[in-house]
Amino acid sequence: MNHYPSSIRKVINNLNKLPGIGLKTAERLAMHLLSAPESEVLELSRNIGELKKTIRLCSQCFALTDSDLCRICSNPSRDNALICVVENQADMVAVEKSGAFTGVYHILQGLLSPMDNVGPDDIRIKELLTKIEKGNVREVVIATGTNVEGEATASYISDCLNRFTVNITRIASGVPMGGELKYVDQVTLKKAMEARHAL
Amino acid sequence: MNHYPSSIRKVINNLNKLPGIGLKTAERLAMHLLSAPESEVLELSRNIGELKKTIRLCSQCFALTDSDLCRICSNPSRDNALICVVENQADMVAVEKSGAFTGVYHILQGLLSPMDNVGPDDIRIKELLTKIEKGNVREVVIATGTNVEGEATASYISDCLNRFTVNITRIASGVPMGGELKYVDQVTLKKAMEARHAL
């Protein structure tokens, strides 16, 4: 690292802190930035600098947004009576990309995880209940992950919602599309077998 | 991409232009930046913005530096009579890291490549000759890569230097340390065999 002038070293250090960017990659990126057009580099710098300033959470669904309501909550053609509960923004984006959902979202901003001291009050479950209490919600699709925390959170939320007259559903588990059975783990295959349906 | 607010989208686009950073990685990095401490993000932004402003080429060896002479050329304990010729800054750093070189460098800023219209006048060969002409140079180690362009450039420089009374050497080729012979390509193995030495 001492082999670089200090301004390059600083950028390498900063980049090296990002997830998945090792020292070698950070060096390569810094070298690229040095040879890239100045306007491009300044644009990157400016946009990173402004990122945190403009971003906040949607007051309704807690998605990241740069206005009070996110693009989905403020879209009148989305079905407000259908709520999809996800762990975070990235999961929301994944569901959106699938194009299979026309309702609105509720982003928990985390999952229940007693090991990490994350309880029901640490994620946005209360806000979900408040939304349901107001009525007008027909169905809640719980789309948390299928890992331990995701399943536990799904089951906790399901218990909480039982006292309301709302349909509670969970996204299906099974063999991923395009997957070969021999590469699928046993638990998934068991789930897929149990949830088999008529053709 | 439309699933993100515009300020996140901009950062994703910028990051996506960097080498080796695909859309998924760019998304992940942008999400990380949103959750990282503000000071860290602003520091990254500032250092990237200032990178191009402070960096120039060393007037002696053409390494990247933030002063007139680079750290190596301005170090009185380096041997100025021993010059290592490399393609670029990254190669110089690689040689420096090896700790095996105590002289100074000459960074060509490229390699001869007729296919890409890069001739002897497009890289810093003239400047190398000027340095040698002044005398006081004992040895020139040509440490360009061992690919076609690297070998061609090495041989061209060697021809140019023949008229001077200077030792011209080339870094050794052979089996990389820690390498198993069965994984080494034929050309390397041939080179290694030809260059075998007494033990």
XYZ file of N, CA, C and O in Angstrom, chain A residues 3 32-33 48 57 79 99 110 115 132 135 137 177 191:
56
model
N 3.195 1.797 -1.693
C 3.728 2.002 -3.031
C 2.886 2.969 -3.839
O 3.218 3.285 -4.953
N -8.491 2.133 -12.342
C -9.468 2.423 -13.393
C -9.970 3.858 -13.271
O -10.083 4.576 -14.267
N -10.267 4.269 -12.040
C -10.782 5.631 -11.836
C -9.772 6.661 -12.338
O -10.142 7.696 -12.884
N -22.436 9.521 -4.898
C -22.231 8.819 -3.624
C -22.413 9.805 -2.475
O -23.048 9.501 -1.467
N -37.081 6.851 4.438
C -37.998 5.720 4.352
C -39.392 6.205 3.998
O -39.853 7.216 4.529
N -52.769 -2.130 -5.844
C -53.868 -2.580 -4.981
C -53.491 -2.421 -3.510
O -52.709 -3.201 -2.967
N -42.507 -9.281 -11.309
C -43.692 -8.788 -12.000
C -44.972 -9.493 -11.586
O -46.022 -9.315 -12.196
N -35.816 -5.844 8.771
C -35.130 -6.839 9.595
C -35.992 -8.070 9.797
O -37.124 -8.135 9.310
N -31.093 -14.618 18.764
C -29.643 -14.742 18.915
C -28.952 -13.385 18.819
O -27.938 -13.134 19.457
N -53.262 -2.926 9.425
C -54.342 -3.914 9.290
C -55.553 -3.487 10.125
O -56.703 -3.629 9.695
N -58.401 -1.620 8.848
C -59.281 -2.303 7.903
C -58.809 -2.072 6.478
O -57.687 -1.635 6.232
N -57.719 -3.974 4.374
C -56.711 -4.881 3.836
C -57.335 -6.259 3.644
O -57.960 -6.800 4.559
N -37.122 -22.950 -10.324
C -37.311 -23.195 -11.758
C -35.949 -23.337 -12.431
O -35.016 -22.612 -12.105
N -40.354 -30.280 1.066
C -41.373 -29.221 0.977
C -42.113 -29.305 -0.359
O -43.330 -29.181 -0.428
